[in-house]
């Protein structure tokens, strides 16, 4: 059975969106993974099909109703009890490459997308839903966040990337940013490709890449470097250690 994603949303027409293109799109057509959407509004019970109401305690905007969302969530949990149910929210656990790998190794995911000011908190007390954030900024809805999460998972599914090892040396897999890349032409606007990359000496190239990965991580992401400090070192080839990652 292929890896299956179910997205609970007020905007099902946003899917597959960019996930219908390139690697993820081809994998979708080849049924390496599947994607279906559930329209949250179908679970509204009043004649206006309302899914939101004013915030308790006052304040701006509207809040998505726990009773309506619970019906949508229950419908999906009943059909796909094996898939973890996530909710995209800035109040969630930060999405990391480690979480992406865990999700990609499982049966798939169900993702609830918020809108407006957010979702009535009681839903998360009453249902097994894992809150996930894609970063410290505010989007207008959970759909774009769900697309980010799905894209990151789908590219790791077996057969989706051209070379099976191409996911292993990337940023965050060893706890560091990846080394910089270069390609032809060898001279561009007076700039050359670092000599070592043209040497054909694989040991030297690996050592240079490791040094560059560390230097760039130190200057751009000191937070990652600090966490990496005590972690086991990556091998000279840059290959990933099983117990590493973010
Ligand atoms: N009032 C909320 C807050 O301050 O935490 C933000 C609500 S936001 C305008 C509407 C929806 O977009 C959220 O319910 C969530 O589904 C989604 N969203 C916004 N930023 C996100 C982020 N960084 N990660 C994941 N989802 C996000």
Coordinates of C-alpha atoms and ligand atoms in Angstrom, one line a residue:
X1 CA 0.0 0.0 0.0
X2 CA 1.4 3.4 -0.9
X3 CA 2.1 6.3 1.6
X4 CA -1.2 8.1 2.0
X5 CA -1.9 11.7 2.9
X6 CA -5.3 13.1 3.9
X7 CA -5.7 16.9 4.3
X8 CA -8.6 18.4 6.2
X9 CA -9.1 21.8 4.8
X10 CA -11.6 24.6 3.9
X11 CA -9.7 25.0 0.6
X12 CA -9.4 21.5 -1.0
X13 CA -8.7 23.2 -4.4
X14 CA -5.3 24.2 -3.0
X15 CA -4.2 20.5 -3.4
X16 CA -2.2 19.0 -5.0
X17 CA -1.0 22.5 -6.0
X18 CA 2.8 22.4 -6.2
X19 CA 2.7 18.8 -5.1
X20 CA 1.4 17.9 -8.5
X21 CA 4.7 19.0 -10.1
X22 CA 8.2 17.7 -10.4
X23 CA 9.3 14.8 -8.2
X24 CA 6.2 14.7 -5.9
X25 CA 3.9 15.1 -8.9
X26 CA 5.5 12.2 -10.8
X27 CA 5.4 10.1 -7.6
X28 CA 1.7 10.9 -7.2
X29 CA 0.9 9.9 -10.8
X30 CA 2.9 6.7 -10.3
X31 CA 0.9 6.0 -7.1
X32 CA 4.1 6.0 -4.9
X33 CA 1.9 8.1 -2.6
X34 CA -1.7 9.2 -2.6
X35 CA -3.4 12.5 -1.6
X36 CA -7.0 13.1 -0.7
X37 CA -8.8 16.1 0.8
X38 CA -11.7 16.3 3.2
X39 CA -13.8 19.5 3.1
X40 CA -14.2 20.6 6.7
X41 CA -17.3 22.6 5.9
X42 CA -19.1 19.3 5.0
X43 CA -19.2 18.6 8.7
X44 CA -21.0 21.8 9.7
X45 CA -24.5 21.3 11.0
X46 CA -26.3 24.6 10.5
X47 CA -27.9 25.9 7.3
X48 CA -25.1 28.4 6.8
X49 CA -22.5 25.6 7.0
X50 CA -20.5 27.6 9.6
X51 CA -17.2 26.3 10.8
X52 CA -16.1 29.3 13.0
X53 CA -17.4 31.6 15.7
X54 CA -16.3 34.7 17.7
X55 CA -13.5 34.2 20.2
X56 CA -14.4 33.6 23.8
X57 CA -13.2 36.5 25.9
X58 CA -13.3 38.8 22.9
X59 CA -10.7 39.9 20.5
X60 CA -10.2 40.1 16.7
X61 CA -11.1 37.4 14.2
X62 CA -12.8 34.1 14.3
X63 CA -12.0 30.7 15.9
X64 CA -12.7 27.3 14.2
X65 CA -15.2 25.3 16.2
X66 CA -14.2 22.2 18.1
X67 CA -17.5 20.4 17.5
X68 CA -17.4 20.8 13.7
X69 CA -13.7 19.9 13.5
X70 CA -14.1 16.9 15.7
X71 CA -16.6 15.4 13.3
X72 CA -14.2 15.9 10.4
X73 CA -11.3 14.5 12.5
X74 CA -13.3 11.5 13.6
X75 CA -14.3 10.7 10.0
X76 CA -10.7 10.6 9.0
X77 CA -9.5 8.7 12.1
X78 CA -12.1 6.1 11.5
X79 CA -11.0 5.6 7.9
X80 CA -7.3 5.8 8.6
X81 CA -6.6 5.0 12.2
X82 CA -3.0 4.0 11.5
X83 CA -1.9 7.5 10.2
X84 CA -0.9 10.1 12.8
X85 CA -3.2 13.1 12.8
X86 CA -1.3 16.4 12.7
X87 CA -2.5 20.0 13.0
X88 CA -0.5 22.7 11.4
X89 CA -0.1 25.6 13.9
X90 CA 2.6 28.1 14.9
X91 CA 2.0 26.8 18.4
X92 CA 3.3 23.4 17.5
X93 CA 6.5 21.4 17.7
X94 CA 8.9 22.7 15.1
X95 CA 9.1 20.6 11.9
X96 CA 12.6 19.0 11.6
X97 CA 14.3 16.6 9.2
X98 CA 14.1 14.0 11.9
X99 CA 10.3 14.3 12.2
X100 CA 10.0 14.3 8.4
X101 CA 12.0 11.0 8.3
X102 CA 9.8 9.4 10.9
X103 CA 6.7 10.4 9.1
X104 CA 8.0 9.3 5.7
X105 CA 8.9 5.9 7.2
X106 CA 5.3 5.4 8.4
X107 CA 2.0 4.7 6.6
X108 CA 1.3 8.4 5.8
X109 CA -0.3 11.3 7.6
X110 CA -3.5 13.1 8.1
X111 CA -3.2 16.9 8.4
X112 CA -5.7 19.4 9.8
X113 CA -5.3 22.9 8.4
X114 CA -6.3 25.9 10.5
X115 CA -7.6 29.2 9.2
X116 CA -8.7 32.5 10.9
X117 CA -7.3 33.0 14.4
X118 CA -6.9 29.3 15.0
X119 CA -8.8 26.3 16.5
X120 CA -10.7 25.9 19.7
X121 CA -8.1 24.4 22.1
X122 CA -10.6 21.8 23.5
X123 CA -10.2 19.8 20.2
X124 CA -6.6 19.0 21.1
X125 CA -7.6 17.9 24.6
X126 CA -10.2 15.6 23.2
X127 CA -8.5 14.0 20.2
X128 CA -5.0 12.6 19.5
X129 CA -3.7 15.4 17.4
X130 CA 0.0 16.4 17.1
X131 CA 0.6 20.1 16.7
X132 CA 3.4 21.0 14.2
X133 CA 4.8 24.3 13.2
X134 CA 6.9 25.0 10.1
X135 CA 8.6 28.1 11.6
X136 CA 8.4 31.2 13.7
X137 CA 6.2 33.3 11.4
X138 CA 2.5 33.5 10.7
X139 CA 0.9 32.1 7.5
X140 CA -2.7 32.9 6.6
X141 CA -3.6 29.2 6.7
X142 CA -2.4 25.7 7.4
X143 CA -2.6 24.6 3.7
X144 CA 0.8 26.0 2.7
X145 CA 2.4 24.5 5.8
X146 CA 0.8 21.1 5.0
X147 CA 2.3 21.4 1.5
X148 CA 5.7 22.1 2.9
X149 CA 5.5 19.1 5.3
X150 CA 4.2 16.7 2.5
X151 CA 6.9 17.8 0.0
X152 CA 9.6 17.1 2.6
X153 CA 8.2 13.6 3.3
X154 CA 7.4 12.6 -0.2
X155 CA 10.9 13.2 -1.6
X156 CA 12.2 10.6 1.0
X157 CA 9.8 7.9 -0.1
X158 CA 11.6 5.0 -1.8
X159 CA 12.1 5.6 -5.6
X160 CA 11.1 9.3 -5.5
X161 CA 14.6 10.8 -5.7
X162 CA 16.9 9.8 -8.6
X163 CA 19.8 8.6 -6.5
X164 CA 18.8 6.8 -3.3
X165 CA 21.8 8.4 -1.5
X166 CA 21.0 12.0 -2.5
X167 CA 18.9 12.6 0.6
X168 CA 21.6 11.4 3.0
X169 CA 24.2 14.2 2.6
X170 CA 21.8 17.1 2.8
X171 CA 21.5 19.9 5.3
X172 CA 20.3 18.7 8.8
X173 CA 21.0 15.0 8.1
X174 CA 24.3 15.2 10.1
X175 CA 23.1 18.1 12.2
X176 CA 25.0 20.6 10.0
X177 CA 24.2 22.6 6.9
X178 CA 25.4 21.1 3.7
X179 CA 28.6 22.2 2.0
X180 CA 28.3 24.6 -1.0
X181 CA 27.8 23.3 -4.6
X182 CA 29.4 24.3 -7.9
X183 CA 28.9 23.3 -11.5
X184 CA 30.0 24.3 -15.1
X185 CA 31.1 26.7 -16.4
X186 CA 34.5 26.6 -14.5
X187 CA 34.8 30.4 -14.8
X188 CA 31.8 32.7 -14.3
X189 CA 32.0 36.5 -13.9
X190 CA 35.7 36.1 -13.0
X191 CA 34.9 33.5 -10.3
X192 CA 36.4 30.0 -10.4
X193 CA 35.3 26.7 -8.8
X194 CA 37.5 25.8 -5.8
X195 CA 40.6 24.0 -7.1
X196 CA 40.1 21.0 -4.7
X197 CA 36.8 20.1 -6.4
X198 CA 38.6 19.7 -9.7
X199 CA 41.4 17.6 -8.2
X200 CA 39.7 14.3 -8.5
X201 CA 41.1 13.4 -5.0
X202 CA 38.0 12.1 -3.2
X203 CA 39.5 12.1 0.2
X204 CA 40.6 15.8 -0.1
X205 CA 37.1 16.7 -1.5
X206 CA 35.4 15.0 1.4
X207 CA 37.6 16.8 3.9
X208 CA 37.0 20.2 2.2
X209 CA 33.3 19.6 2.1
X210 CA 33.2 18.7 5.8
X211 CA 35.3 21.8 6.7
X212 CA 32.9 24.0 4.6
X213 CA 29.8 22.5 6.2
X214 CA 31.2 23.3 9.6
X215 CA 32.3 26.8 8.7
X216 CA 29.0 27.7 7.1
X217 CA 27.0 26.2 10.0
X218 CA 29.1 28.1 12.5
X219 CA 28.5 31.4 10.8
X220 CA 24.9 31.0 9.6
X221 CA 23.4 28.7 12.2
X222 CA 25.3 28.9 15.5
X223 CA 22.3 27.3 17.2
X224 CA 22.8 24.1 15.0
X225 CA 26.6 24.2 15.6
X226 CA 26.1 24.3 19.3
X227 CA 23.8 21.3 19.3
X228 CA 26.2 19.5 17.0
X229 CA 29.2 20.1 19.3
X230 CA 28.8 17.0 21.4
X231 CA 27.2 14.8 18.8
X232 CA 29.1 12.0 17.0
X233 CA 31.1 13.3 14.1
X234 CA 30.0 12.5 10.5
X235 CA 32.3 10.2 8.6
X236 CA 34.8 11.8 6.2
X237 CA 32.5 10.7 3.3
X238 CA 29.8 12.9 4.8
X239 CA 27.6 9.8 5.2
X240 CA 24.8 10.0 7.8
X241 CA 25.0 8.4 11.2
X242 CA 21.9 6.5 12.2
X243 CA 21.5 8.3 15.5
X244 CA 22.0 11.8 14.2
X245 CA 19.8 14.4 12.6
X246 CA 17.6 17.2 13.9
Ligands
LIG1 N1 -3.6 33.3 15.8 C1 -2.7 32.2 15.5 C2 -1.4 32.4 16.3 O1 -1.0 33.6 16.6 O2 -0.8 31.4 16.7 C3 -2.3 32.2 14.0 C4 -3.4 31.8 13.1 S1 -2.9 31.8 11.4 C5 -3.4 33.3 10.9 C6 -4.1 30.7 10.7 C7 -3.6 29.3 10.5 O3 -2.5 29.2 9.7 C8 -3.2 28.5 11.8 O4 -4.4 28.0 12.4 C9 -2.4 27.4 11.2 O5 -3.1 26.3 10.7 C10 -1.7 28.1 10.0 N2 -0.3 28.6 10.3 C11 0.1 29.8 10.4 N3 1.4 29.9 10.6 C12 1.8 28.6 10.7 C13 3.1 28.1 11.0 N4 4.2 28.8 11.2 N5 3.2 26.7 11.0 C14 2.1 25.9 10.8 N6 0.9 26.4 10.5 C15 0.7 27.8 10.5

